[in-house]
Coordinates of C-alpha atoms in Angstrom, one line a residue:
X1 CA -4.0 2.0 8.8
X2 CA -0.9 0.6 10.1
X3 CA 1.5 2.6 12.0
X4 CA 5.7 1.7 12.7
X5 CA 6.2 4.7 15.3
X6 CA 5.5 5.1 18.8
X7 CA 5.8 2.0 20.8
X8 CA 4.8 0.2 17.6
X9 CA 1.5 0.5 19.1
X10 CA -1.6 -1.8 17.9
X11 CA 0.9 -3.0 15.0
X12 CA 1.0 -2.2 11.4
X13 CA -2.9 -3.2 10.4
X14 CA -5.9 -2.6 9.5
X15 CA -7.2 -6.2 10.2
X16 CA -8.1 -6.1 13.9
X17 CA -10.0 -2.4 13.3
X18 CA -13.2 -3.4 11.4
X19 CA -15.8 -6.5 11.3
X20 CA -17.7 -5.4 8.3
X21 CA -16.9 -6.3 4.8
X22 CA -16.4 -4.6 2.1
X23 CA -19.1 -2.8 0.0
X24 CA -18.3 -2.5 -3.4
X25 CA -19.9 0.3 -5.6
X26 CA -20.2 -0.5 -9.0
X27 CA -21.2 2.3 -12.1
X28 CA -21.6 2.7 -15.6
X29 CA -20.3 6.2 -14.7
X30 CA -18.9 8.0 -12.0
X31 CA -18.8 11.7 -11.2
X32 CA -15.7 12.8 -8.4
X33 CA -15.7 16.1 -7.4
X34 CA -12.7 18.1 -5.8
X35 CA -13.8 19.2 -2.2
X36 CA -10.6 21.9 -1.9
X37 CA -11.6 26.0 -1.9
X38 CA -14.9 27.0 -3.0
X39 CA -14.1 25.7 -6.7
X40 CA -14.8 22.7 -7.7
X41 CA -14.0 21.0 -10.9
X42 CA -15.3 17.7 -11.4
X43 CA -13.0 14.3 -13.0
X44 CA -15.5 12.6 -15.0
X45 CA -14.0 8.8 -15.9
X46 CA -15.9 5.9 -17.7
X47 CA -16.2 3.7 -14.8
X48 CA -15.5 3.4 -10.5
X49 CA -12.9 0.3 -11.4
X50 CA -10.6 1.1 -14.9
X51 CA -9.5 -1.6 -16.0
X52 CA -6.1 -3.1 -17.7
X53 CA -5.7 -6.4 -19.2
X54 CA -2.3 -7.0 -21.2
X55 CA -3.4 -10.6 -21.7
X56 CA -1.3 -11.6 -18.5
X57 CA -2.5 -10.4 -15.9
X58 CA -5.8 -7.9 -14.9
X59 CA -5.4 -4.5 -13.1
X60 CA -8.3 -2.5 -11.2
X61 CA -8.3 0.6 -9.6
X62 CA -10.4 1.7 -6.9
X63 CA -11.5 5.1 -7.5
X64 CA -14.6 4.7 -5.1
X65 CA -11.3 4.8 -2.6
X66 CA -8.4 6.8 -3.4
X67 CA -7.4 4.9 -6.9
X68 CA -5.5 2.8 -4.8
X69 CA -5.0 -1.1 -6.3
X70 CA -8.1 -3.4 -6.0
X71 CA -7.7 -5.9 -7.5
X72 CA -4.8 -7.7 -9.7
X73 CA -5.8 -11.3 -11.3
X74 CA -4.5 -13.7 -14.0
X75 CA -6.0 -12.4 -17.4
X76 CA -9.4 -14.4 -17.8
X77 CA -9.5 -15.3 -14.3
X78 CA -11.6 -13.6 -11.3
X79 CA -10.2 -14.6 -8.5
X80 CA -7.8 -11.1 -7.3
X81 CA -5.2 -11.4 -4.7
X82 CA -5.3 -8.2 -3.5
X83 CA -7.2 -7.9 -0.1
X84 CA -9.8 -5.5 0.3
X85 CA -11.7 -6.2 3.2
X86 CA -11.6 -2.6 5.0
X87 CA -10.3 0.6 4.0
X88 CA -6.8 0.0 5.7
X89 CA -6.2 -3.1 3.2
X90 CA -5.5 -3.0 -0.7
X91 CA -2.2 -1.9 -2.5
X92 CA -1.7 2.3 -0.8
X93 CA 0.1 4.6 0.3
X94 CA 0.4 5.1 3.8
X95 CA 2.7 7.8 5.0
X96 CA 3.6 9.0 9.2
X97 CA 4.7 12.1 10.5
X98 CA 5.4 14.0 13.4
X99 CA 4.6 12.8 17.1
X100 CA 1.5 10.8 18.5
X101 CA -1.1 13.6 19.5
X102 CA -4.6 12.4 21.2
X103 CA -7.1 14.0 19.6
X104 CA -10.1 12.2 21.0
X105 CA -11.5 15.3 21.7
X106 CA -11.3 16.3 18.0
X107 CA -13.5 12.2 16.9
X108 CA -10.0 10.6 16.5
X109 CA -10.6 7.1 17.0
X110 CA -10.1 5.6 20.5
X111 CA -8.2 2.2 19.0
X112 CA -6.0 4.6 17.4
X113 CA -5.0 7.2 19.8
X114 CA -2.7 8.7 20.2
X115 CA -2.0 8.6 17.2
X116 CA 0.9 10.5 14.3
X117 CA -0.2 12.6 11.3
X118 CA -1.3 9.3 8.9
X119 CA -2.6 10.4 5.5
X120 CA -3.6 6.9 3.9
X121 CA -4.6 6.5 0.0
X122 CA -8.0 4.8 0.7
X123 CA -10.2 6.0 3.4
X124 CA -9.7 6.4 7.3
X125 CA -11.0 4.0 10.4
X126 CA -14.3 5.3 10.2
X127 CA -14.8 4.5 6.4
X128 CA -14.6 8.1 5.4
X129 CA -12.7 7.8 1.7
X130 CA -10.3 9.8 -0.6
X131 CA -11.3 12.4 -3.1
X132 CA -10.3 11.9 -6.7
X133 CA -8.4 15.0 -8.0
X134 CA -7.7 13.6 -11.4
X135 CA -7.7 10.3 -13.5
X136 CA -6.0 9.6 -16.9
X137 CA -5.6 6.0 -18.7
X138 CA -3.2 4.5 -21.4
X139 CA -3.1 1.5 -23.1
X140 CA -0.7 0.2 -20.2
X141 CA -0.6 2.5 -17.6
X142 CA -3.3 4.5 -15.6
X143 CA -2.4 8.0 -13.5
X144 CA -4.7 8.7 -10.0
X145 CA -4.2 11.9 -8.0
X146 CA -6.4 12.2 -4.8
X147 CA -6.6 13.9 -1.5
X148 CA -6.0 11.5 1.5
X149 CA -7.8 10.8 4.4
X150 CA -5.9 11.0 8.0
X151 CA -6.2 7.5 8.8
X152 CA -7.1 7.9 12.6
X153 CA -9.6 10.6 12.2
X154 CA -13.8 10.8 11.7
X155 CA -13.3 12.1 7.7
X156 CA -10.5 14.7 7.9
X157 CA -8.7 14.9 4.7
X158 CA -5.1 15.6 5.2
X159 CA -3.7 18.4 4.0
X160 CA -1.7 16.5 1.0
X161 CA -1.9 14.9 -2.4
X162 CA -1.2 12.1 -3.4
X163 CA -0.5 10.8 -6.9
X164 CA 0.1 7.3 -8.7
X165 CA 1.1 6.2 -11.6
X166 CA 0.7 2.1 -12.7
X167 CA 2.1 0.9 -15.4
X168 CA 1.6 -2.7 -16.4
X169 CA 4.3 -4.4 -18.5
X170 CA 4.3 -8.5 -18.6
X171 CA 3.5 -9.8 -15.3
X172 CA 5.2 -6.9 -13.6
X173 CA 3.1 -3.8 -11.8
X174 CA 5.6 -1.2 -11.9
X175 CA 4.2 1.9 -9.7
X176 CA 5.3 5.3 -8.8
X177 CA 4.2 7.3 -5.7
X178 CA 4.0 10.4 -4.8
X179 CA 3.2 12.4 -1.5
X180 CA 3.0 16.0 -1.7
X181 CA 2.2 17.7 1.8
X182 CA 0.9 21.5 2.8
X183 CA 0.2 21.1 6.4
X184 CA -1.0 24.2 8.4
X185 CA -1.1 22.1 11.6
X186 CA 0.8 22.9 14.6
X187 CA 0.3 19.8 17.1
X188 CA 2.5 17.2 15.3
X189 CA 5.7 18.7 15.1
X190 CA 8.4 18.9 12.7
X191 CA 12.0 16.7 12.1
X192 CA 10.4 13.8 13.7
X193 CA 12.1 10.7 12.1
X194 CA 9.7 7.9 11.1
X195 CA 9.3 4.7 9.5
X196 CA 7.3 4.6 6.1
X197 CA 5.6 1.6 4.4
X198 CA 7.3 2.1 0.6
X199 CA 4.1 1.0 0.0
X200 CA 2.0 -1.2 2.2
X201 CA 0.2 -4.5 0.8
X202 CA -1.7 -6.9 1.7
X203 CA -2.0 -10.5 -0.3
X204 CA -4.8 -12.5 0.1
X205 CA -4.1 -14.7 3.0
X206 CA -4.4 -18.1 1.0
X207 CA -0.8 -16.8 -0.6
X208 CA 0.5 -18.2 3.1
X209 CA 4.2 -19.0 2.3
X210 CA 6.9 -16.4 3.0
X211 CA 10.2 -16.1 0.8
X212 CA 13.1 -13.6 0.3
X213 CA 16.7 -13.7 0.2
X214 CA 19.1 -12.8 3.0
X215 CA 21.9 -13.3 2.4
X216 CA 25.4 -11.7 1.5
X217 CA 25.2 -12.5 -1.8
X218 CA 22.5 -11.3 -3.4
X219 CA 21.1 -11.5 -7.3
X220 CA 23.4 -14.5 -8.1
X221 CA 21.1 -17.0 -7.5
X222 CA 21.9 -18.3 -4.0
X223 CA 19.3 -20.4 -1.9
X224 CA 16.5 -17.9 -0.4
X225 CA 14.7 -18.5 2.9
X226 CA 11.7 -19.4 3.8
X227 CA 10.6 -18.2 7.1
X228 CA 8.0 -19.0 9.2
X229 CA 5.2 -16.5 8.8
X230 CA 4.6 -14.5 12.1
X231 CA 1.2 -13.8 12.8
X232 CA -0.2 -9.8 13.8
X233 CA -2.5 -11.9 16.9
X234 CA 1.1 -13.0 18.8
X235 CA 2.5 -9.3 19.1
X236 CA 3.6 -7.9 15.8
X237 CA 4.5 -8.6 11.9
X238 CA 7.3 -10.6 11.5
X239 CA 10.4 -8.0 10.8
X240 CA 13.1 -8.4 8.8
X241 CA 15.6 -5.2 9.9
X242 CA 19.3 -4.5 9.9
X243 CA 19.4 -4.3 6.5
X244 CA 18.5 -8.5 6.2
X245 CA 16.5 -8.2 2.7
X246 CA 19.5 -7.9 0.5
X247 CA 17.7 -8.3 -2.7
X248 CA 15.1 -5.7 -1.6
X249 CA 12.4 -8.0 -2.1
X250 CA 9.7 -10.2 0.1
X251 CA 6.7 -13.0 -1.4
X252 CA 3.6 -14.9 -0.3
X253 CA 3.0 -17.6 -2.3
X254 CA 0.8 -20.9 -2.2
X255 CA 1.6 -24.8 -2.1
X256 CA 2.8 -24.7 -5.4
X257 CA 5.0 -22.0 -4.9
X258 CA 3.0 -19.5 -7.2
X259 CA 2.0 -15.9 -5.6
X260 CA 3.1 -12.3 -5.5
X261 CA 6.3 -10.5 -4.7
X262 CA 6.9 -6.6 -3.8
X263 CA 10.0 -5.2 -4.5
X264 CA 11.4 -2.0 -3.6
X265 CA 14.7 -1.1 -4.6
X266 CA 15.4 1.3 -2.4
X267 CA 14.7 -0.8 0.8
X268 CA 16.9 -3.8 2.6
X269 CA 14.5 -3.4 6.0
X270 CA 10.6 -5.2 5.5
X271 CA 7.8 -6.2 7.6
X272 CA 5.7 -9.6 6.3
X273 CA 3.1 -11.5 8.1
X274 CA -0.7 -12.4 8.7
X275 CA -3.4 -11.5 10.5
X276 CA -5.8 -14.1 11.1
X277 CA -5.8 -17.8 9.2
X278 CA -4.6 -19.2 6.1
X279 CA -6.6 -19.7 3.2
X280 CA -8.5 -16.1 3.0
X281 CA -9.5 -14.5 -0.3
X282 CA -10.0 -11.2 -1.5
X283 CA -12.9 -10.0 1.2
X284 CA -12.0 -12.1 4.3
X285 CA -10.9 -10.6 7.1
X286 CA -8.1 -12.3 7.4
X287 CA -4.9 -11.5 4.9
X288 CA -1.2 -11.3 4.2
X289 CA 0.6 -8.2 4.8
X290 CA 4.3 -7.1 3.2
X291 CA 5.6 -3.7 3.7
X292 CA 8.9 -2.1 2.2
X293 CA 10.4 0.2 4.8
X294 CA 12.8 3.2 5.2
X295 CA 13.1 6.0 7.3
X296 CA 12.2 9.7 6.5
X297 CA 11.5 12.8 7.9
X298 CA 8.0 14.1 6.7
X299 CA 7.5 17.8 7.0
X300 CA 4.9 20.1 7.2
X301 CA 6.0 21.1 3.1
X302 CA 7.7 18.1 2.0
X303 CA 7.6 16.0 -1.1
X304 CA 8.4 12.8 -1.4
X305 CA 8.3 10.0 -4.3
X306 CA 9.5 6.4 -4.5
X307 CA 9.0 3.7 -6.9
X308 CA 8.0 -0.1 -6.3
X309 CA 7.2 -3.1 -8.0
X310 CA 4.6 -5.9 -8.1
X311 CA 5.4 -9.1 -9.7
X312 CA 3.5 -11.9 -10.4
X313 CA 4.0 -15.5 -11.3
X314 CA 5.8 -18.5 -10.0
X315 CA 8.3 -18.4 -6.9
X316 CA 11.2 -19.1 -9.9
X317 CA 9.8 -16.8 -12.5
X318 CA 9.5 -13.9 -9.6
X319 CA 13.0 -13.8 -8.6
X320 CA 14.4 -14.2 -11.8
X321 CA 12.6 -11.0 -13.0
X322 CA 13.7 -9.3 -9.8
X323 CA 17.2 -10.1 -11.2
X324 CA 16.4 -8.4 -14.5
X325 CA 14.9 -5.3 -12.8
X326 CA 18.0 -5.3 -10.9
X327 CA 20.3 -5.5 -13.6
X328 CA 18.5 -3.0 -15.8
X329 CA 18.0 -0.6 -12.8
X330 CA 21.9 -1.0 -12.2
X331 CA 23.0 -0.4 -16.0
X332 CA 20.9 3.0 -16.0
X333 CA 22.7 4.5 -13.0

């Protein structure tokens, strides 16, 4: 996965670490078993990709890899813009703590070494994926608890959970994470302040036009800005720091202005780019990338949650349901 500490080294991405597509498994039914202790109780769920469709748009979770989100589409429609090429892509969580440490010695990955504690939602660098703990669907809304993989190591879960909860409502993905950690490790150190993706995602590449506000007036409908997309191959994703996304939000979107947004309420700091070329779907390699980010201290027994939101739709109809989140979000504190 991506990482933000350290030198920044090799960038936040996942799209320069793997040349093979993505294999999809497909079930009738699918039978995950917890690898923790000698006991293991088994989640049994009606299919490898659950599936909601409110008539607007189409959710799918992967849980093949994590429960992490696969694929998002326009009801009726099969074309998703969520990448999915490796196991660093999709919709996840991606958390960093502690120092770099090279553990080469230990089958950490030489491209990502040294490297920071990194448990990721889907699967590591060597394709190694996330155990499902525990899987319950709604009508609207679909839970996922697994154990992460540490992104830079050959299949080492990471002493964590994590947990997710989707809830689809209109053209809005409104998600809830959580990271819940019980580390025994003693290389990676504690109080070590880090960047975090709040979550990271990665739009289909053919969504290649960047927008967000700036300004110092934000939710009142002032012009936004469209910024030229920075691309992973020249040095680094585009950021967008000292606070700059005052409406806490960032989109790709196509010709006609039509894409996906992520906003995170919490966050004014983002990174947004591309790796690779325009016009990539759901299994190129190439693809859009937005990340959310804050700073937090992640320790050896911490818990931490945040929530985020995907929206959908037209570059108009995004930002004026960003408003109305904002608003409503404002009224209940």
């Amino acid at each position: 996965m991506s990482n933000l500490i350290s030198e920044n080294q090799k960038g936040l991405v996942s799209s320069l670490k793997s040349c093979m597509g993505i294999i999809f498994l497909s079930f009738q039914m699918f039978v995950f078993a917890q690898c923790q202790n000698d006991q293991q109780p088994l989640v049994h769920v009606e299919s490898s990709s659950p599936v909601i469709d409110n008539g607007i748009l189409t959710l799918k979770l992967d849980l093949t890899r994590g429960g992490a989100i696969s694929y998002l589409s326009l009801s009726g429609k099969d074309r998703s813009i969520v990448n999915i090429y490796d196991e660093g892509r999709y919709i996840q969580q991606s958390y960093y703590a502690g120092k770099s440490v090279n553990r080469q010695e230990e089958g950490q990955s030489p491209d990502w070494s040294p490297w920071s504690w990194n448990p990721i939602q889907v699967g590591d660098a060597f394709r190694n994926r996330a155990e499902i703990l525990d899987f319950q669907k709604s009508e609207n809304e679909m839970y996922v608890k697994c154990i992460p993989m540490q992104w830079d190591m050959n299949n080492h879960p990471a002493e964590a959970e994590m947990e997710q909860w989707t809830t689809l409502n209109g053209n809005v993905l409104k998600v809830r994470n959580k990271l819940s950690c019980h580390r025994t490790d003693t290389i990676y150190g504690e109080g070590v302040l880090n960047d975090q993706e709040l979550p990271a995602v990665y739009p289909i590449s053919a969504l290649d036009n960047l927008y967000s506000y700036f300004g110092d007036a934000p939710f009142t409908g002032a012009p936004m800005a469209n910024p030229t997309v920075e691309h992973l191959e020249d040095g680094f994703w585009g950021r967008y720091d000292d606070n700059k996304v005052t409406e806490n939000w960032m989109a790709f979107v196509d010709k006609n202005k039509w894409g996906m947004a992520v906003y995170s309420p919490s966050c004014t700091n983002f990174l947004a780019g591309m790796a690779g070329h325009p016009g990539g779907e759901s299994t190129d390699s190439s693809t859009s990338y937005i990340a959310p980010v804050t700073k937090a201290i992640l320790n050896k027994n911490s818990v931490y949650e945040y929530e985020y939101f995907i929206i959908v739709g037209s570059l108009s109809e995004i930002r004026k349901t960003i408003e109305a989140l904002h608003q409503k979000n404002n009224s209940q504190q």
